[in-house]
Amino acid sequence: MQNEILENLTKFSQQTLESWKKLGEANLKLSEKLMKEQVELTTALVESATATAEELAQTKDVKAFTALQAEWAQEVSKKLTDSSRSYADILADAGKTYNQLFETALKTAGNDMAKKADKKAAA
């Protein structure tokens, strides 16, 4: 009886560690994707702002100045919208990954319980 308890505890611990390892890997991939997207967005915004600032510094006409600002605002808005969509896609993929991990863990636990019940019924 004690051996069975120790075996079950060992198996449970191994399954738990494996689940945590998979969760950690999923979290790492998620953070890498989010960080990459953030760096790309920041780089694009800085480049855009720098280019626009240089143009604005050389502009003497108020109408041209205002037009450049409006153009830049539209460009930034598009970049932010595209980035938001990308974030949503990344998070949706992460949700699917977490769901798969959860379902796999539940199936494993359910299979183990069914095996134990079969053993007890046979005994």
mmCIF file of C-alpha atoms in Angstrom:
data_model
loop_
_atom_site.group_PDB
_atom_site.id
_atom_site.type_symbol
_atom_site.label_atom_id
_atom_site.label_comp_id
_atom_site.label_asym_id
_atom_site.label_seq_id
_atom_site.Cartn_x
_atom_site.Cartn_y
_atom_site.Cartn_z
ATOM 1 C CA MET A 1 0.000 0.000 0.000
ATOM 2 C CA GLN A 2 2.783 2.416 0.923
ATOM 3 C CA ASN A 3 4.639 1.607 -2.292
ATOM 4 C CA GLU A 4 1.515 2.362 -4.300
ATOM 5 C CA ILE A 5 1.089 5.696 -2.532
ATOM 6 C CA LEU A 6 4.736 6.599 -3.152
ATOM 7 C CA GLU A 7 4.474 5.551 -6.799
ATOM 8 C CA ASN A 8 1.341 7.651 -7.243
ATOM 9 C CA LEU A 9 2.964 10.625 -5.537
ATOM 10 C CA THR A 10 6.077 10.288 -7.704
ATOM 11 C CA LYS A 11 4.010 10.017 -10.875
ATOM 12 C CA PHE A 12 1.874 12.988 -9.864
ATOM 13 C CA SER A 13 4.997 15.047 -9.122
ATOM 14 C CA GLN A 14 6.510 14.163 -12.495
ATOM 15 C CA GLN A 15 3.302 15.076 -14.321
ATOM 16 C CA THR A 16 3.069 18.339 -12.406
ATOM 17 C CA LEU A 17 6.669 19.263 -13.200
ATOM 18 C CA GLU A 18 6.133 18.404 -16.864
ATOM 19 C CA SER A 19 3.023 20.587 -16.960
ATOM 20 C CA TRP A 20 4.885 23.482 -15.319
ATOM 21 C CA LYS A 21 7.738 23.050 -17.787
ATOM 22 C CA LYS A 22 5.339 23.223 -20.744
ATOM 23 C CA LEU A 23 3.601 26.234 -19.213
ATOM 24 C CA GLY A 24 6.943 27.970 -18.712
ATOM 25 C CA GLU A 25 7.912 27.296 -22.324
ATOM 26 C CA ALA A 26 4.571 28.676 -23.530
ATOM 27 C CA ASN A 27 5.020 31.786 -21.373
ATOM 28 C CA LEU A 28 8.542 32.289 -22.711
ATOM 29 C CA LYS A 29 7.355 32.044 -26.322
ATOM 30 C CA LEU A 30 4.519 34.454 -25.583
ATOM 31 C CA SER A 31 6.801 37.012 -23.951
ATOM 32 C CA GLU A 32 9.294 36.738 -26.836
ATOM 33 C CA LYS A 33 6.557 37.386 -29.411
ATOM 34 C CA LEU A 34 5.127 40.298 -27.432
ATOM 35 C CA MET A 35 8.566 41.821 -26.878
ATOM 36 C CA LYS A 36 9.420 41.487 -30.577
ATOM 37 C CA GLU A 37 6.182 43.232 -31.530
ATOM 38 C CA GLN A 38 6.825 45.981 -28.971
ATOM 39 C CA VAL A 39 10.364 46.583 -30.244
ATOM 40 C CA GLU A 40 9.145 46.722 -33.851
ATOM 41 C CA LEU A 41 6.396 49.185 -32.941
ATOM 42 C CA THR A 42 8.717 51.388 -30.905
ATOM 43 C CA THR A 43 11.324 51.420 -33.670
ATOM 44 C CA ALA A 44 8.724 52.310 -36.293
ATOM 45 C CA LEU A 45 7.281 55.104 -34.148
ATOM 46 C CA VAL A 46 10.687 56.599 -33.352
ATOM 47 C CA GLU A 47 11.735 56.498 -37.009
ATOM 48 C CA SER A 48 8.453 58.067 -38.072
ATOM 49 C CA ALA A 49 8.630 60.768 -35.412
ATOM 50 C CA THR A 50 12.239 61.580 -36.285
ATOM 51 C CA ALA A 51 11.523 61.856 -40.000
ATOM 52 C CA THR A 52 8.458 64.001 -39.381
ATOM 53 C CA ALA A 53 10.301 66.235 -36.914
ATOM 54 C CA GLU A 54 13.026 66.853 -39.492
ATOM 55 C CA GLU A 55 10.416 67.799 -42.090
ATOM 56 C CA LEU A 56 8.550 70.016 -39.629
ATOM 57 C CA ALA A 57 11.765 71.795 -38.639
ATOM 58 C CA GLN A 58 12.303 72.805 -42.257
ATOM 59 C CA THR A 59 8.708 73.829 -42.926
ATOM 60 C CA LYS A 60 7.885 77.527 -42.810
ATOM 61 C CA ASP A 61 4.306 77.373 -44.075
ATOM 62 C CA VAL A 62 1.628 76.857 -41.409
ATOM 63 C CA LYS A 63 -0.642 74.903 -43.758
ATOM 64 C CA ALA A 64 2.171 72.554 -44.774
ATOM 65 C CA PHE A 65 3.121 72.186 -41.109
ATOM 66 C CA THR A 66 -0.444 71.230 -40.187
ATOM 67 C CA ALA A 67 -0.701 68.849 -43.146
ATOM 68 C CA LEU A 68 2.517 67.097 -42.087
ATOM 69 C CA GLN A 69 1.222 66.716 -38.552
ATOM 70 C CA ALA A 70 -2.079 65.284 -39.795
ATOM 71 C CA GLU A 71 -0.248 62.880 -42.107
ATOM 72 C CA TRP A 72 1.988 61.753 -39.249
ATOM 73 C CA ALA A 73 -1.025 61.263 -36.949
ATOM 74 C CA GLN A 74 -2.671 59.031 -39.553
ATOM 75 C CA GLU A 75 0.537 57.051 -40.004
ATOM 76 C CA VAL A 76 0.901 56.553 -36.257
ATOM 77 C CA SER A 77 -2.744 55.577 -35.947
ATOM 78 C CA LYS A 78 -2.322 52.929 -38.653
ATOM 79 C CA LYS A 79 0.814 51.540 -37.009
ATOM 80 C CA LEU A 80 -0.896 51.353 -33.625
ATOM 81 C CA THR A 81 -3.943 49.658 -35.127
ATOM 82 C CA ASP A 82 -1.803 47.113 -36.970
ATOM 83 C CA SER A 83 0.194 46.468 -33.829
ATOM 84 C CA SER A 84 -2.982 46.015 -31.781
ATOM 85 C CA ARG A 85 -4.223 43.431 -34.272
ATOM 86 C CA SER A 86 -0.901 41.648 -34.071
ATOM 87 C CA TYR A 87 -1.088 41.628 -30.260
ATOM 88 C CA ALA A 88 -4.614 40.216 -30.444
ATOM 89 C CA ASP A 89 -3.431 37.423 -32.757
ATOM 90 C CA ILE A 90 -0.488 36.620 -30.493
ATOM 91 C CA LEU A 91 -2.724 36.481 -27.424
ATOM 92 C CA ALA A 92 -5.323 34.353 -29.230
ATOM 93 C CA ASP A 93 -2.604 31.853 -30.151
ATOM 94 C CA ALA A 94 -1.388 31.856 -26.558
ATOM 95 C CA GLY A 95 -4.930 31.176 -25.362
ATOM 96 C CA LYS A 96 -5.130 28.157 -27.667
ATOM 97 C CA THR A 97 -1.793 26.901 -26.366
ATOM 98 C CA TYR A 98 -2.879 27.280 -22.734
ATOM 99 C CA ASN A 99 -6.174 25.553 -23.502
ATOM 100 C CA GLN A 100 -4.317 22.611 -25.080
ATOM 101 C CA LEU A 101 -2.011 22.347 -22.070
ATOM 102 C CA PHE A 102 -4.982 22.365 -19.708
ATOM 103 C CA GLU A 103 -6.890 19.751 -21.712
ATOM 104 C CA THR A 104 -3.828 17.506 -21.914
ATOM 105 C CA ALA A 105 -3.328 17.726 -18.151
ATOM 106 C CA LEU A 106 -6.999 16.895 -17.543
ATOM 107 C CA LYS A 107 -6.878 13.907 -19.905
ATOM 108 C CA THR A 108 -3.742 12.591 -18.238
ATOM 109 C CA ALA A 109 -5.286 12.944 -14.790
ATOM 110 C CA GLY A 110 -8.532 11.342 -15.981
ATOM 111 C CA ASN A 111 -6.691 8.412 -17.559
ATOM 112 C CA ASP A 112 -4.723 7.820 -14.366
ATOM 113 C CA MET A 113 -7.897 7.839 -12.275
ATOM 114 C CA ALA A 114 -9.598 5.414 -14.666
ATOM 115 C CA LYS A 115 -6.630 3.024 -14.496
ATOM 116 C CA LYS A 116 -6.685 3.099 -10.701
ATOM 117 C CA ALA A 117 -10.425 2.462 -10.650
ATOM 118 C CA ASP A 118 -9.984 -0.493 -13.021
ATOM 119 C CA LYS A 119 -7.244 -1.941 -10.800
ATOM 120 C CA LYS A 120 -9.413 -1.636 -7.698
ATOM 121 C CA ALA A 121 -12.391 -3.193 -9.476
ATOM 122 C CA ALA A 122 -10.256 -6.114 -10.671
ATOM 123 C CA ALA A 123 -8.862 -6.734 -7.183
#
